[in-house]
Short mmCIF file of C-alpha atoms in Angstrom, two decimals:
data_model
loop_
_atom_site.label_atom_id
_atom_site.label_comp_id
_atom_site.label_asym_id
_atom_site.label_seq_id
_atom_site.Cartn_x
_atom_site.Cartn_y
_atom_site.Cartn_z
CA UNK T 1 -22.08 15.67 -39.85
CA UNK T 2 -21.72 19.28 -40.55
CA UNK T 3 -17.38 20.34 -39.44
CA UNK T 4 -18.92 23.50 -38.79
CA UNK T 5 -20.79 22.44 -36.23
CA UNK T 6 -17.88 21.61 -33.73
CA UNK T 7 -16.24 24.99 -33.87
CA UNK T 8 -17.67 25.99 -31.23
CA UNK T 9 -17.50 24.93 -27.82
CA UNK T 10 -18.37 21.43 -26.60
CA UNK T 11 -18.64 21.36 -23.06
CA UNK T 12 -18.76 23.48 -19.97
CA UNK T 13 -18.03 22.72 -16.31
CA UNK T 14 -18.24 25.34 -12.87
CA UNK T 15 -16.77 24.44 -10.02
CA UNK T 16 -18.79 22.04 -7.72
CA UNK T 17 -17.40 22.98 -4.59
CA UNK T 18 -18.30 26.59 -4.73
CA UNK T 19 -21.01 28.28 -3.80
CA UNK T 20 -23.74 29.91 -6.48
CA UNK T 21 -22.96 26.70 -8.76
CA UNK T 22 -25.58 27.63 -10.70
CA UNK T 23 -25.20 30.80 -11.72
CA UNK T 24 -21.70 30.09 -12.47
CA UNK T 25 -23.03 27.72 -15.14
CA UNK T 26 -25.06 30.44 -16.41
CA UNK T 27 -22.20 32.81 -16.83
CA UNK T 28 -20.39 30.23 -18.68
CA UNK T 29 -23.12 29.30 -20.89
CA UNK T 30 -23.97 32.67 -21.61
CA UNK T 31 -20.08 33.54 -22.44
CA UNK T 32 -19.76 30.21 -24.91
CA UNK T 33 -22.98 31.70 -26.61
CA UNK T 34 -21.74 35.09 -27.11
CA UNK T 35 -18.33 33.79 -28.42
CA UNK T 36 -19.85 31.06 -30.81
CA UNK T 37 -20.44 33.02 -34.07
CA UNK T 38 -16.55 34.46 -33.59
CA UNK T 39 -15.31 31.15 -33.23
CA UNK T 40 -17.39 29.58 -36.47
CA UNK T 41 -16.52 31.94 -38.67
CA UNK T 42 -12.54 31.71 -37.57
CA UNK T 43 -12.94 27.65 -37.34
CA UNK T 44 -12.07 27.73 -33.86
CA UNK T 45 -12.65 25.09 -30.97
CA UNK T 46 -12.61 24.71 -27.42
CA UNK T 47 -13.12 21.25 -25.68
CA UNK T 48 -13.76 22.47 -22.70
CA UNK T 49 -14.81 25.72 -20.91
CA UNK T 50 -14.61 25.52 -17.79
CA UNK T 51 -14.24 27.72 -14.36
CA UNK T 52 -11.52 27.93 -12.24
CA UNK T 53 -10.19 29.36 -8.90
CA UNK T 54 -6.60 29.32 -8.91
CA UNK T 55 -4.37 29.52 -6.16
CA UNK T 56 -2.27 32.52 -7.52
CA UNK T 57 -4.79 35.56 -7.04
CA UNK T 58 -3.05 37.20 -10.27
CA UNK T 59 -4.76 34.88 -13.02
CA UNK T 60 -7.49 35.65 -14.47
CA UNK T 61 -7.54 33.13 -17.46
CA UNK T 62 -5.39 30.27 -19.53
CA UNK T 63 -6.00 28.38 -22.76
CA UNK T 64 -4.75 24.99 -22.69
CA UNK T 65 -3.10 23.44 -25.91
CA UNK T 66 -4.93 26.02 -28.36
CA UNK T 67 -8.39 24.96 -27.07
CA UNK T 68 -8.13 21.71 -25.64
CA UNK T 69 -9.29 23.50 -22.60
CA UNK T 70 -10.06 27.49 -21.77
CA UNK T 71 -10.42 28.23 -17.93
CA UNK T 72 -11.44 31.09 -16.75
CA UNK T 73 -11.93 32.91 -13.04
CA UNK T 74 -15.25 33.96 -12.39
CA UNK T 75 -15.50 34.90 -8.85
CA UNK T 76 -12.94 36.90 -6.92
CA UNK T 77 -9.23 36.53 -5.52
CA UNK T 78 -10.53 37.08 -2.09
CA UNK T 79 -14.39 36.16 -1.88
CA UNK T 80 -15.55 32.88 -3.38
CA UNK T 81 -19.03 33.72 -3.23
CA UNK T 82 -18.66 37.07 -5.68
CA UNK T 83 -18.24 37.06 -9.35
CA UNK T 84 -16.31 39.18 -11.35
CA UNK T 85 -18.23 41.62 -13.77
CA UNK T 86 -20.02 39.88 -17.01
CA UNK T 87 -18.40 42.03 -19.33
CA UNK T 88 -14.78 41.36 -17.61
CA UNK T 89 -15.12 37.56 -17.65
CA UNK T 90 -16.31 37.96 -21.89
CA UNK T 91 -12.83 39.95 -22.39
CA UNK T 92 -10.93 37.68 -20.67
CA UNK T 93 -12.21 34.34 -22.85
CA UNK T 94 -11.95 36.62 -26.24
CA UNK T 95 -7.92 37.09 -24.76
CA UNK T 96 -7.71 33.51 -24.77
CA UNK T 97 -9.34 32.67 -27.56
CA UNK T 98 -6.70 34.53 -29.29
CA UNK T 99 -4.52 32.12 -27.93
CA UNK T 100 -5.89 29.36 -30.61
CA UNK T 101 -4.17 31.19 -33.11
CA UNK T 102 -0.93 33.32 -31.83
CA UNK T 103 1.08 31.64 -28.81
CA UNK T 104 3.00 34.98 -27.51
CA UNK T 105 1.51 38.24 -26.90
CA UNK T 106 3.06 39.79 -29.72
CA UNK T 107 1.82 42.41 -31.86
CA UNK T 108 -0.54 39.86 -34.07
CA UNK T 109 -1.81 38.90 -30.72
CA UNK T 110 -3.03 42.19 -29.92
CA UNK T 111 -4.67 43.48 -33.24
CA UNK T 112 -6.80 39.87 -33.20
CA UNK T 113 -7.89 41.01 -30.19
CA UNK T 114 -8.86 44.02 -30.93
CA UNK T 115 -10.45 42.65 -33.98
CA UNK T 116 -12.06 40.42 -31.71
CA UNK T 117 -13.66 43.07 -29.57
CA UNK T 118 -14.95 44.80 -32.17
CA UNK T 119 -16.67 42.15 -33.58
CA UNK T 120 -18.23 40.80 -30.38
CA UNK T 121 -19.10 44.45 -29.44
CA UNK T 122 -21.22 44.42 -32.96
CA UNK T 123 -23.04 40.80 -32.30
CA UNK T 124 -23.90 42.29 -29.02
CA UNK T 125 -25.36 45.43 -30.15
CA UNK T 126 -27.83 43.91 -32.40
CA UNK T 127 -28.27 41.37 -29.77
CA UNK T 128 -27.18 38.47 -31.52
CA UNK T 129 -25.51 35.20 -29.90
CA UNK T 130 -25.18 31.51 -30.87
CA UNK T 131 -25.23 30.17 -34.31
CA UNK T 132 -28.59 28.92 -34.69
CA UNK T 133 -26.52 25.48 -35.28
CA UNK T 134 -24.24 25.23 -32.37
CA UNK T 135 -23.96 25.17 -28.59
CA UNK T 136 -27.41 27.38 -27.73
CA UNK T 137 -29.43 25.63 -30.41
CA UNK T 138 -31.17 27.39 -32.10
CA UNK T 139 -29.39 30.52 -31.93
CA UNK T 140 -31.58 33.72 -31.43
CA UNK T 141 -32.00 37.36 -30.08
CA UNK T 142 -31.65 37.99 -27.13
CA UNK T 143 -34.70 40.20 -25.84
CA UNK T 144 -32.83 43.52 -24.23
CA UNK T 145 -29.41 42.27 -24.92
CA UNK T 146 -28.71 45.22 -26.83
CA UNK T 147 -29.47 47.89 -24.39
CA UNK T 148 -26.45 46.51 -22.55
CA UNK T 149 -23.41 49.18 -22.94
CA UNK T 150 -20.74 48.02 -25.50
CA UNK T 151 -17.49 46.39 -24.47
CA UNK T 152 -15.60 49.11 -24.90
CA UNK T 153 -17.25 50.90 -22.22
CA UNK T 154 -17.45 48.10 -20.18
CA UNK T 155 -13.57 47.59 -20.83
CA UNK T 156 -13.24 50.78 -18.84
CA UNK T 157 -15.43 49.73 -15.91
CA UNK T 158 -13.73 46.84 -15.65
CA UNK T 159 -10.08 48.54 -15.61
CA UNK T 160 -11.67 50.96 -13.06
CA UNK T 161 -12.38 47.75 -10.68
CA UNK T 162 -9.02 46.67 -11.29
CA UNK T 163 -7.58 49.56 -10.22
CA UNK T 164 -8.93 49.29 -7.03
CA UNK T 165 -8.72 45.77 -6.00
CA UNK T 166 -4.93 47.14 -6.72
CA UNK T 167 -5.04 49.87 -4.16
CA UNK T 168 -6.91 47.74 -1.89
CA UNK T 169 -3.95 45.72 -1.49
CA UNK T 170 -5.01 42.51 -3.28
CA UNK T 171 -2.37 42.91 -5.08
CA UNK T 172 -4.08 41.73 -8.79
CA UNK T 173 -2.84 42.76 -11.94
CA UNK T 174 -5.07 45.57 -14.20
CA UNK T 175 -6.55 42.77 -15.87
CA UNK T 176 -7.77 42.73 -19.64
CA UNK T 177 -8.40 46.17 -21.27
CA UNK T 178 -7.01 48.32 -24.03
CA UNK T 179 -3.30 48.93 -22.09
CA UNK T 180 -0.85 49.95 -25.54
CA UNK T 181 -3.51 48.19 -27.95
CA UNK T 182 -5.86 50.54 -29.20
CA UNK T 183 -4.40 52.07 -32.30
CA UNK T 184 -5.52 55.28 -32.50
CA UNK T 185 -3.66 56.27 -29.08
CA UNK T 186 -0.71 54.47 -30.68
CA UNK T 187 -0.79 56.18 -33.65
CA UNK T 188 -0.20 59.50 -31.94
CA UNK T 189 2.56 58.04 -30.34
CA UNK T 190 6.20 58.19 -31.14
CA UNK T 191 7.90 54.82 -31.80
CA UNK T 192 9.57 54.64 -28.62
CA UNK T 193 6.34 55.79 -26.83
CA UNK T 194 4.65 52.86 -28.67
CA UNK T 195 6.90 50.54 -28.23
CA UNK T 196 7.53 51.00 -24.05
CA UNK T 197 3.40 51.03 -23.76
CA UNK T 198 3.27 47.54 -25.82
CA UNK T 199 5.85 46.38 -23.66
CA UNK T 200 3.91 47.42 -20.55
CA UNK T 201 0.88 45.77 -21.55
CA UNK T 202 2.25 42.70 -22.41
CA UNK T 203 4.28 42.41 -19.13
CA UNK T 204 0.81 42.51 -17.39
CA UNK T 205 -0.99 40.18 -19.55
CA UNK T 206 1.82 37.90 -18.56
CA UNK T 207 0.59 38.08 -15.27
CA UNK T 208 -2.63 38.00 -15.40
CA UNK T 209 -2.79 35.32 -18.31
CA UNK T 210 -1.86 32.09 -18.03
CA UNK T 211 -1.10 30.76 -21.56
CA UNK T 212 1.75 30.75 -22.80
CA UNK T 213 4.93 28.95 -20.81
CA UNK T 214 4.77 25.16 -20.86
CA UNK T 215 6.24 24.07 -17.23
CA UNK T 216 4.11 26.09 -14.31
CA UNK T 217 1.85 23.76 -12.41
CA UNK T 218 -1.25 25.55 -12.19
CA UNK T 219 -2.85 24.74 -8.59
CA UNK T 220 -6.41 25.17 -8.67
CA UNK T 221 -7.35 25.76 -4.79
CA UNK T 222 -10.36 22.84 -5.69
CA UNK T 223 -7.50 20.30 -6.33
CA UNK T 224 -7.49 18.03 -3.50
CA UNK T 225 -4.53 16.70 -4.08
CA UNK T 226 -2.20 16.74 -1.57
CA UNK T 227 0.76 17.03 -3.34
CA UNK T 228 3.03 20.54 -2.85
CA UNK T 229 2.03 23.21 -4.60
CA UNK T 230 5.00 23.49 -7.53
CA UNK T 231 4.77 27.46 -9.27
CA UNK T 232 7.27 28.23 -11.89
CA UNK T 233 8.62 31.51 -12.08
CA UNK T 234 10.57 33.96 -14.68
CA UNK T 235 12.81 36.98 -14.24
CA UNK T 236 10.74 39.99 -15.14
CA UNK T 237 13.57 42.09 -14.03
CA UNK T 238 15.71 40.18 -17.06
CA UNK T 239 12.53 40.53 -19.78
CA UNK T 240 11.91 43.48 -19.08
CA UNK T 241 15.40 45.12 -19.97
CA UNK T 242 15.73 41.93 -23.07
CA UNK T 243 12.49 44.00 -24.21
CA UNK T 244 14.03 47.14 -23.55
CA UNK T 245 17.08 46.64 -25.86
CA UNK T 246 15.10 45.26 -28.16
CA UNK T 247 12.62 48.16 -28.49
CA UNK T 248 15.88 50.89 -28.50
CA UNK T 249 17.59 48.71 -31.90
CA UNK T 250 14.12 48.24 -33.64
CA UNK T 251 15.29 50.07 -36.66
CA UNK T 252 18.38 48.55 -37.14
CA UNK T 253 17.09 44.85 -36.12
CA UNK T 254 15.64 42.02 -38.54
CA UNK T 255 11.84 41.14 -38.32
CA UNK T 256 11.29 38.37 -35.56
CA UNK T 257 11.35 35.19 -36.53
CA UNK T 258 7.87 33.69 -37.03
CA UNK T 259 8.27 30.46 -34.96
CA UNK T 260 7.98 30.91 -30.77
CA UNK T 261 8.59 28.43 -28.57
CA UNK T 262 6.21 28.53 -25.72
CA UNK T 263 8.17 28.82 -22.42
CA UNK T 264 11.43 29.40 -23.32
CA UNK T 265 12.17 31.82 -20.98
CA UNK T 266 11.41 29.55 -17.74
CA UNK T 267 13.15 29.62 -14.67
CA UNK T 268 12.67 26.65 -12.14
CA UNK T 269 11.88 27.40 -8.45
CA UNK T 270 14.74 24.62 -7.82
CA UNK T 271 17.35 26.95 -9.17
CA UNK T 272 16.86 28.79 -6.36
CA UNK T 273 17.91 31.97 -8.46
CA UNK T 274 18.74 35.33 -6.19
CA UNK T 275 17.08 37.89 -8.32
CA UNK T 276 13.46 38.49 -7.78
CA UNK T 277 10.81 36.87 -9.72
CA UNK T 278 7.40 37.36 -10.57
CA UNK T 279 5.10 34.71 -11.15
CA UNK T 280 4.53 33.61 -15.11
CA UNK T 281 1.69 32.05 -16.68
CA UNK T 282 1.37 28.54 -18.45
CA UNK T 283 -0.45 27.84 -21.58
CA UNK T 284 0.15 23.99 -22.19
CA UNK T 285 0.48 22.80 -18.51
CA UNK T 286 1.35 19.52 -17.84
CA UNK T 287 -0.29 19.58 -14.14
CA UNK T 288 -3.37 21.78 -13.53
CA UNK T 289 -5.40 20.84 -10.71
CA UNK T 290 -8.76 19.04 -10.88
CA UNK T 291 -12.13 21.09 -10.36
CA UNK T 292 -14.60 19.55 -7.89
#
């Protein structure tokens, strides 16, 4: 057996419970088909892709244990029965995907992103998806694929909708898009400039993404479990000026150490701490609820 041949990934599941189960299946095949050739060439795997409708309206996507598992909202906060844009849902599983190979969104994080994009805006432009070995077998064109706009553009539409689910009052996060990450806007920035916009983006993609602290309990609302619903929350308030003072001594600090450890900065709901919290994402939890 060809190693090749299992970077890529192995199985996908959509929520039985919901309605349009089949074109939820669709979207995630056609998502694990577009992604294949990036993960092959980068020797990358994921389990299990599957769809998810978590009880905290703010994520949009986790990876579990570098690929174990990769779940991912398709259909919106506050209507079951509609699905977020193509385009937004194919962002969100290249942000996680990044996830196989940097734990923290940190400034390696972002450029394999980019990187990322780039390279999946190219496959799609000359309509190519799958591997020819892998999980469409065989791979092939896709007839009209290419007509569709590129991700970048997309990227905008889909911060657009963000932006107003925001002033709607759903209260969601702007979602994945090019927030402090596209380098020639940061290259006409001064450091400081730079550095507060990196820290912006990053405090919403800890919202919005769920992979990286170990001890939140993910709910999915198809659990039906009825144990309590257990979220664990951090002090943005306290990250936010940590980053702060970091960002005003970069010159005179020393380069961060390479090691992370993934939810270090937790906070337990039992603590019953007085400053306000926001809620944090999880990238190896030890409790996510069952699909249906």
């Amino acid at each position: 057996m060809n190693l090749r041949d299992l970077n890529k990934v192995w199985e996908i599941k959509a929520l039985k419970k919901k309605p349009r189960e089949d074109e939820a299946m669709k979207i995630l095949e056609k998502v694990a088909n577009q992604v294949q050739p990036i993960m092959t060439r980068r020797k990358w795997r994921v389990k299990l892709l599957s769809e998810f409708w978590p009880t905290n309206p703010r994520l949009l996507g986790v990876n579990v244990n570098r690929g174990v598992q990769v779940k991912l909202r398709l259909r919106r906060a506050n209507n079951d029965g509609d699905f977020l844009s193509y385009h937004e849902i194919l962002d969100t599983m290249l942000h996680e995907l990044c996830h196989n190979a940097h734990a923290p969104h940190n400034a390696s994080f972002y450029k394999l992103w980019d990187d990322l994009r780039k390279e999946c805006e190219e496959l799609m432009s000359k309509g190519i998806t799958g591997t020819g070995q892998g999980f469409d077998a065989p791979g092939k064109r896709l007839g009209g694929f290419s007509l569709q706009p590129p991700l970048s553009s997309l990227r905008s539409t889909a911060a657009k909708a963000a932006e107003n689910r925001v002033r709607s009052g759903n209260l969601l996060p702007s979602g994945p898009q090019r927030l402090g990450g596209d380098s020639s806007i940061m290259s006409h920035l001064s450091p400081i400039q730079a550095a507060a916009m990196a820290a912006e983006r990053r405090l919403l993609d800890d919202i919005w993404c769920g992979s990286q602290s170990t001890d939140e309990a993910l709910q999915d609302q198809e659990n039906d479990s009825t144990e309590p619903v257990r979220e664990t929350l951090t002090s943005l308030n306290a990250r936010s000026a940590k980053r702060s003072s970091s960002c005003s001594n970069t010159t005179n600090s020393s380069p961060p150490s390479s090691s992370h450890q993934w939810g270090s900065d937790i906070i337990d709901l039992t603590e019953e701490p007085s400053e306000s919290r926001f809620i944090k994402r999880s990238c190896n939890p030890s409790d996510i609820g069952q699909e249906g």
